[in-house]
GROMACS .gro file of C-alpha atoms in nm:
model
  267
    1MET     CA    1   1.319  -1.713  -1.379
    2LYS     CA    2   1.260  -1.464  -1.098
    3THR     CA    3   1.397  -1.553  -0.757
    4ARG     CA    4   1.157  -1.607  -0.470
    5ARG     CA    5   1.194  -1.442  -0.132
    6PHE     CA    6   0.971  -1.685   0.058
    7PRO     CA    7   1.218  -1.971   0.123
    8LEU     CA    8   1.479  -1.735   0.267
    9LEU     CA    9   1.225  -1.555   0.483
   10ALA     CA   10   1.082  -1.885   0.601
   11ILE     CA   11   1.428  -1.995   0.717
   12ILE     CA   12   1.473  -1.665   0.901
   13PHE     CA   13   1.138  -1.687   1.081
   14LEU     CA   14   1.135  -2.063   1.151
   15PRO     CA   15   1.333  -2.050   1.478
   16PHE     CA   16   1.098  -1.783   1.612
   17LEU     CA   17   0.789  -1.978   1.508
   18CYS     CA   18   0.915  -2.281   1.693
   19CYS     CA   19   0.970  -2.073   2.007
   20SER     CA   20   0.655  -1.859   1.990
   21CYS     CA   21   0.467  -1.809   2.313
   22SER     CA   22   0.166  -1.635   2.460
   23LEU     CA   23   0.182  -1.509   2.817
   24PRO     CA   24  -0.121  -1.432   3.034
   25GLY     CA   25  -0.236  -1.071   3.063
   26ASP     CA   26  -0.516  -0.822   2.994
   27SER     CA   27  -0.376  -0.635   2.693
   28PRO     CA   28  -0.608  -0.567   2.394
   29TRP     CA   29  -0.462  -0.850   2.185
   30ILE     CA   30  -0.471  -1.141   2.435
   31GLY     CA   31  -0.840  -1.237   2.432
   32LEU     CA   32  -1.102  -1.240   2.159
   33HIS     CA   33  -1.107  -0.888   2.015
   34ALA     CA   34  -1.212  -0.675   1.718
   35GLU     CA   35  -1.165  -0.316   1.610
   36ALA     CA   36  -1.313  -0.112   1.324
   37ALA     CA   37  -1.254   0.243   1.204
   38VAL     CA   38  -1.323   0.466   0.907
   39VAL     CA   39  -1.087   0.756   0.966
   40HIS     CA   40  -0.984   1.074   0.786
   41SER     CA   41  -0.657   1.061   0.594
   42HIS     CA   42  -0.441   1.299   0.394
   43PHE     CA   43  -0.207   1.145   0.136
   44ASN     CA   44   0.062   1.282  -0.093
   45PHE     CA   45   0.126   1.104  -0.422
   46GLU     CA   46   0.423   1.102  -0.658
   47GLY     CA   47   0.488   0.879  -0.957
   48THR     CA   48   0.653   0.827  -1.294
   49ALA     CA   49   0.596   0.610  -1.600
   50ASP     CA   50   0.918   0.546  -1.793
   51THR     CA   51   0.835   0.423  -2.147
   52GLU     CA   52   1.107   0.272  -2.367
   53ALA     CA   53   1.136   0.338  -2.740
   54THR     CA   54   0.995   0.082  -2.982
   55SER     CA   55   1.019   0.028  -3.357
   56THR     CA   56   0.679   0.192  -3.407
   57LEU     CA   57   0.755   0.491  -3.180
   58PRO     CA   58   1.133   0.540  -3.142
   59ILE     CA   59   1.101   0.782  -2.848
   60SER     CA   60   1.177   0.704  -2.485
   61SER     CA   61   1.013   0.933  -2.230
   62VAL     CA   62   0.951   0.969  -1.858
   63PHE     CA   63   0.600   1.085  -1.769
   64HIS     CA   64   0.593   1.255  -1.428
   65PHE     CA   65   0.247   1.230  -1.275
   66GLY     CA   66   0.299   1.564  -1.100
   67ASN     CA   67   0.499   1.781  -1.342
   68GLU     CA   68   0.344   1.672  -1.673
   69GLY     CA   69   0.025   1.510  -1.551
   70GLY     CA   70  -0.069   1.795  -1.319
   71ILE     CA   71  -0.144   1.547  -1.038
   72THR     CA   72  -0.006   1.739  -0.741
   73GLY     CA   73  -0.080   1.457  -0.503
   74ASN     CA   74  -0.228   1.611  -0.187
   75LYS     CA   75  -0.564   1.446  -0.127
   76ASN     CA   76  -0.806   1.393   0.162
   77LEU     CA   77  -0.986   1.060   0.164
   78PRO     CA   78  -1.148   0.804   0.396
   79TYR     CA   79  -0.925   0.526   0.525
   80LEU     CA   80  -1.073   0.194   0.639
   81LYS     CA   81  -0.918  -0.020   0.913
   82PHE     CA   82  -1.046  -0.345   1.062
   83SER     CA   83  -0.888  -0.611   1.282
   84ALA     CA   84  -1.014  -0.919   1.464
   85GLY     CA   85  -0.854  -1.215   1.634
   86ILE     CA   86  -0.763  -1.416   1.937
   87ALA     CA   87  -0.402  -1.484   2.035
   88PRO     CA   88  -0.192  -1.601   1.863
   89LEU     CA   89  -0.382  -1.509   1.542
   90GLU     CA   90  -0.511  -1.174   1.417
   91LEU     CA   91  -0.658  -1.067   1.082
   92ARG     CA   92  -0.612  -0.706   0.967
   93LEU     CA   93  -0.770  -0.526   0.672
   94THR     CA   94  -0.700  -0.175   0.541
   95ALA     CA   95  -0.838  -0.004   0.233
   96PHE     CA   96  -0.836   0.332   0.058
   97ASP     CA   97  -0.924   0.479  -0.281
   98TYR     CA   98  -0.710   0.768  -0.406
   99ASN     CA   99  -0.855   0.938  -0.714
  100THR     CA  100  -0.798   1.275  -0.878
  101SER     CA  101  -0.820   1.454  -1.214
  102SER     CA  102  -0.611   1.742  -1.343
  103PRO     CA  103  -0.499   1.922  -1.660
  104GLY     CA  104  -0.132   1.906  -1.757
  105SER     CA  105   0.114   1.926  -2.043
  106PHE     CA  106   0.332   1.649  -2.186
  107THR     CA  107   0.541   1.601  -2.498
  108GLY     CA  108   0.672   1.250  -2.551
  109ASN     CA  109   0.589   0.880  -2.548
  110PHE     CA  110   0.340   0.759  -2.289
  111LEU     CA  111   0.287   0.381  -2.313
  112GLY     CA  112   0.321   0.380  -2.692
  113THR     CA  113   0.122   0.693  -2.772
  114GLU     CA  114   0.286   1.024  -2.863
  115PHE     CA  115   0.158   1.341  -2.698
  116THR     CA  116   0.259   1.692  -2.801
  117GLY     CA  117   0.103   1.941  -2.561
  118ASP     CA  118  -0.195   1.991  -2.333
  119ILE     CA  119  -0.343   1.681  -2.169
  120ALA     CA  120  -0.599   1.580  -1.908
  121SER     CA  121  -0.502   1.315  -1.651
  122ASP     CA  122  -0.736   1.095  -1.448
  123LEU     CA  123  -0.585   0.876  -1.175
  124ASP     CA  124  -0.752   0.612  -0.959
  125LEU     CA  125  -0.528   0.420  -0.718
  126ARG     CA  126  -0.691   0.168  -0.484
  127SER     CA  127  -0.536  -0.057  -0.224
  128ILE     CA  128  -0.689  -0.338  -0.019
  129ARG     CA  129  -0.443  -0.503   0.218
  130GLY     CA  130  -0.531  -0.813   0.417
  131THR     CA  131  -0.277  -0.975   0.649
  132LEU     CA  132  -0.293  -1.260   0.897
  133GLY     CA  133  -0.057  -1.229   1.191
  134PHE     CA  134   0.087  -1.512   1.400
  135ASP     CA  135   0.227  -1.401   1.736
  136LEU     CA  136   0.587  -1.492   1.802
  137LEU     CA  137   0.560  -1.321   2.141
  138SER     CA  138   0.240  -1.208   2.310
  139SER     CA  139   0.268  -1.070   2.663
  140GLU     CA  140   0.076  -0.817   2.868
  141HIS     CA  141   0.275  -0.523   2.730
  142VAL     CA  142   0.444  -0.639   2.408
  143ARG     CA  143   0.340  -0.831   2.099
  144VAL     CA  144   0.557  -0.932   1.803
  145ALA     CA  145   0.412  -1.121   1.506
  146VAL     CA  146   0.500  -1.244   1.161
  147VAL     CA  147   0.237  -1.158   0.898
  148VAL     CA  148   0.141  -1.302   0.560
  149GLY     CA  149  -0.127  -1.179   0.326
  150LEU     CA  150  -0.228  -1.009   0.004
  151ASN     CA  151  -0.196  -0.641  -0.088
  152THR     CA  152  -0.408  -0.576  -0.397
  153PHE     CA  153  -0.356  -0.259  -0.599
  154LEU     CA  154  -0.576  -0.125  -0.877
  155VAL     CA  155  -0.388   0.136  -1.080
  156ASN     CA  156  -0.588   0.325  -1.343
  157LEU     CA  157  -0.440   0.627  -1.521
  158ARG     CA  158  -0.594   0.776  -1.833
  159VAL     CA  159  -0.418   1.052  -2.029
  160ASP     CA  160  -0.618   1.239  -2.296
  161ASP     CA  161  -0.480   1.479  -2.556
  162THR     CA  162  -0.674   1.806  -2.526
  163THR     CA  163  -0.511   1.989  -2.818
  164GLY     CA  164  -0.784   1.881  -3.060
  165SER     CA  165  -0.665   1.526  -3.121
  166ASP     CA  166  -0.857   1.219  -3.009
  167ALA     CA  167  -0.538   1.052  -2.885
  168PHE     CA  168  -0.546   0.893  -2.540
  169ARG     CA  169  -0.374   0.617  -2.349
  170GLU     CA  170  -0.501   0.429  -2.045
  171LEU     CA  171  -0.301   0.233  -1.791
  172ASP     CA  172  -0.532  -0.011  -1.613
  173GLU     CA  173  -0.363  -0.278  -1.402
  174LEU     CA  174  -0.476  -0.503  -1.117
  175LEU     CA  175  -0.180  -0.619  -0.907
  176PRO     CA  176  -0.251  -0.879  -0.636
  177VAL     CA  177   0.080  -0.882  -0.445
  178PRO     CA  178   0.140  -1.165  -0.192
  179VAL     CA  179   0.328  -1.017   0.104
  180ILE     CA  180   0.515  -1.122   0.415
  181GLY     CA  181   0.635  -0.905   0.698
  182ALA     CA  182   0.632  -0.825   1.067
  183ARG     CA  183   0.403  -0.652   1.314
  184GLY     CA  184   0.466  -0.518   1.662
  185ASP     CA  185   0.262  -0.352   1.937
  186ILE     CA  186   0.354  -0.200   2.274
  187ASP     CA  187   0.097  -0.131   2.548
  188LEU     CA  188   0.193   0.183   2.742
  189PRO     CA  189   0.055   0.350   3.057
  190LEU     CA  190  -0.250   0.580   3.056
  191GLY     CA  191  -0.440   0.376   2.798
  192THR     CA  192  -0.183   0.433   2.524
  193ARG     CA  193  -0.042   0.185   2.275
  194VAL     CA  194   0.175   0.211   1.967
  195GLY     CA  195   0.221  -0.028   1.678
  196ALA     CA  196   0.397  -0.084   1.347
  197GLU     CA  197   0.357  -0.315   1.048
  198VAL     CA  198   0.602  -0.364   0.762
  199SER     CA  199   0.552  -0.587   0.457
  200ILE     CA  200   0.734  -0.673   0.134
  201PRO     CA  201   0.647  -0.902  -0.161
  202VAL     CA  202   0.685  -1.278  -0.133
  203LEU     CA  203   0.762  -1.299  -0.507
  204ASP     CA  204   0.965  -1.084  -0.745
  205SER     CA  205   0.700  -1.097  -1.020
  206VAL     CA  206   0.321  -1.067  -1.033
  207THR     CA  207   0.098  -1.095  -1.343
  208ASP     CA  208   0.400  -1.090  -1.580
  209TYR     CA  209   0.550  -0.780  -1.416
  210GLU     CA  210   0.866  -0.749  -1.213
  211ILE     CA  211   0.735  -0.607  -0.889
  212GLY     CA  212   0.871  -0.417  -0.591
  213LEU     CA  213   0.685  -0.303  -0.279
  214VAL     CA  214   0.762  -0.164   0.065
  215ASP     CA  215   0.459  -0.090   0.284
  216VAL     CA  216   0.508   0.064   0.630
  217GLU     CA  217   0.236   0.171   0.874
  218LEU     CA  218   0.284   0.328   1.219
  219THR     CA  219  -0.002   0.393   1.463
  220ALA     CA  220  -0.065   0.535   1.809
  221GLN     CA  221  -0.390   0.485   2.000
  222TRP     CA  222  -0.540   0.629   2.318
  223SER     CA  223  -0.831   0.474   2.503
  224ILE     CA  224  -1.134   0.706   2.531
  225ASN     CA  225  -1.355   0.455   2.708
  226GLU     CA  226  -1.410   0.079   2.716
  227ASN     CA  227  -1.528   0.063   2.354
  228SER     CA  228  -1.352   0.343   2.166
  229GLU     CA  229  -1.002   0.473   2.099
  230LEU     CA  230  -0.849   0.780   1.939
  231ILE     CA  231  -0.618   0.666   1.660
  232ILE     CA  232  -0.350   0.852   1.463
  233GLY     CA  233  -0.097   0.708   1.224
  234THR     CA  234   0.115   0.735   0.914
  235ARG     CA  235   0.162   0.508   0.614
  236ARG     CA  236   0.420   0.495   0.337
  237ILE     CA  237   0.386   0.281   0.022
  238GLY     CA  238   0.653   0.247  -0.245
  239LEU     CA  239   0.542   0.035  -0.543
  240PHE     CA  240   0.692  -0.030  -0.884
  241PHE     CA  241   0.610  -0.267  -1.168
  242ASP     CA  242   0.825  -0.322  -1.475
  243GLY     CA  243   0.726  -0.502  -1.795
  244VAL     CA  244   0.520  -0.465  -2.110
  245VAL     CA  245   0.243  -0.216  -2.031
  246GLU     CA  246  -0.015  -0.162  -2.306
  247ASN     CA  247   0.224  -0.323  -2.561
  248SER     CA  248   0.510  -0.091  -2.463
  249PRO     CA  249   0.810  -0.176  -2.242
  250ALA     CA  250   0.774   0.049  -1.938
  251ARG     CA  251   0.842   0.090  -1.567
  252VAL     CA  252   0.587   0.255  -1.340
  253ASP     CA  253   0.697   0.391  -0.999
  254LEU     CA  254   0.438   0.501  -0.743
  255ASP     CA  255   0.501   0.658  -0.401
  256LEU     CA  256   0.222   0.733  -0.158
  257ASP     CA  257   0.266   0.866   0.194
  258GLY     CA  258   0.038   1.036   0.440
  259HIS     CA  259  -0.125   1.037   0.779
  260PHE     CA  260  -0.464   0.948   0.923
  261PHE     CA  261  -0.662   1.016   1.240
  262GLY     CA  262  -1.002   0.938   1.385
  263VAL     CA  263  -1.186   0.723   1.636
  264SER     CA  264  -1.202   0.344   1.631
  265VAL     CA  265  -1.467   0.121   1.787
  266THR     CA  266  -1.341  -0.180   1.984
  267PHE     CA  267  -1.526  -0.497   2.081
   0.00000   0.00000   0.00000
């Protein structure tokens, strides 16, 4: 049975929850507030799929999304951010859809199918993260919160043999990952504020897969006027899942990192 992280994390955070406080002030997170943005982002992607040998295909291979799949990883895409709350609670949502297609070359075992040359790869990686934060400290200039939520990933990778064979293999997995973490914000002079959010899985397994996730987001915002802010940031996601994928024992590692910038609307 897989161990659970939640009881240990609950013990760690319990003393802070008992002592949480909200101090008066006029910072953006004290009163009823909301913020929405669809900003421009640029992400770099790397990944591997390590397939073990089986009795039907006694070949173990590592498929590199970049080297063999031809998926170089640099991609511009819209990045959605939304938050709303009133101290000590705040809901945050982020979403993006990373998709790309590319020719490549691979010889080996990919999820139980043998490939021997030229291929075409199609990747669609989507993430929707929703977290609810509870302020441990909320003052005029500083906020620290514990967050819980769900980070849902849709991973779809199709590899087609283009050497004249009809062989193909498709990885299509939906991974709803319960997460827990921390969030912090600092209000600085001249209408500037910076923030960070870090989350990890509550459980070690999801949908029959051993799972691992580290999700880190850093942001900086500057007030343009009463209802808009310039926002820049960076995000790094490291995700792996290990188990029986398409009837083949395999481990899939995905790394996504990039930056985003744009204008948010505040209410």
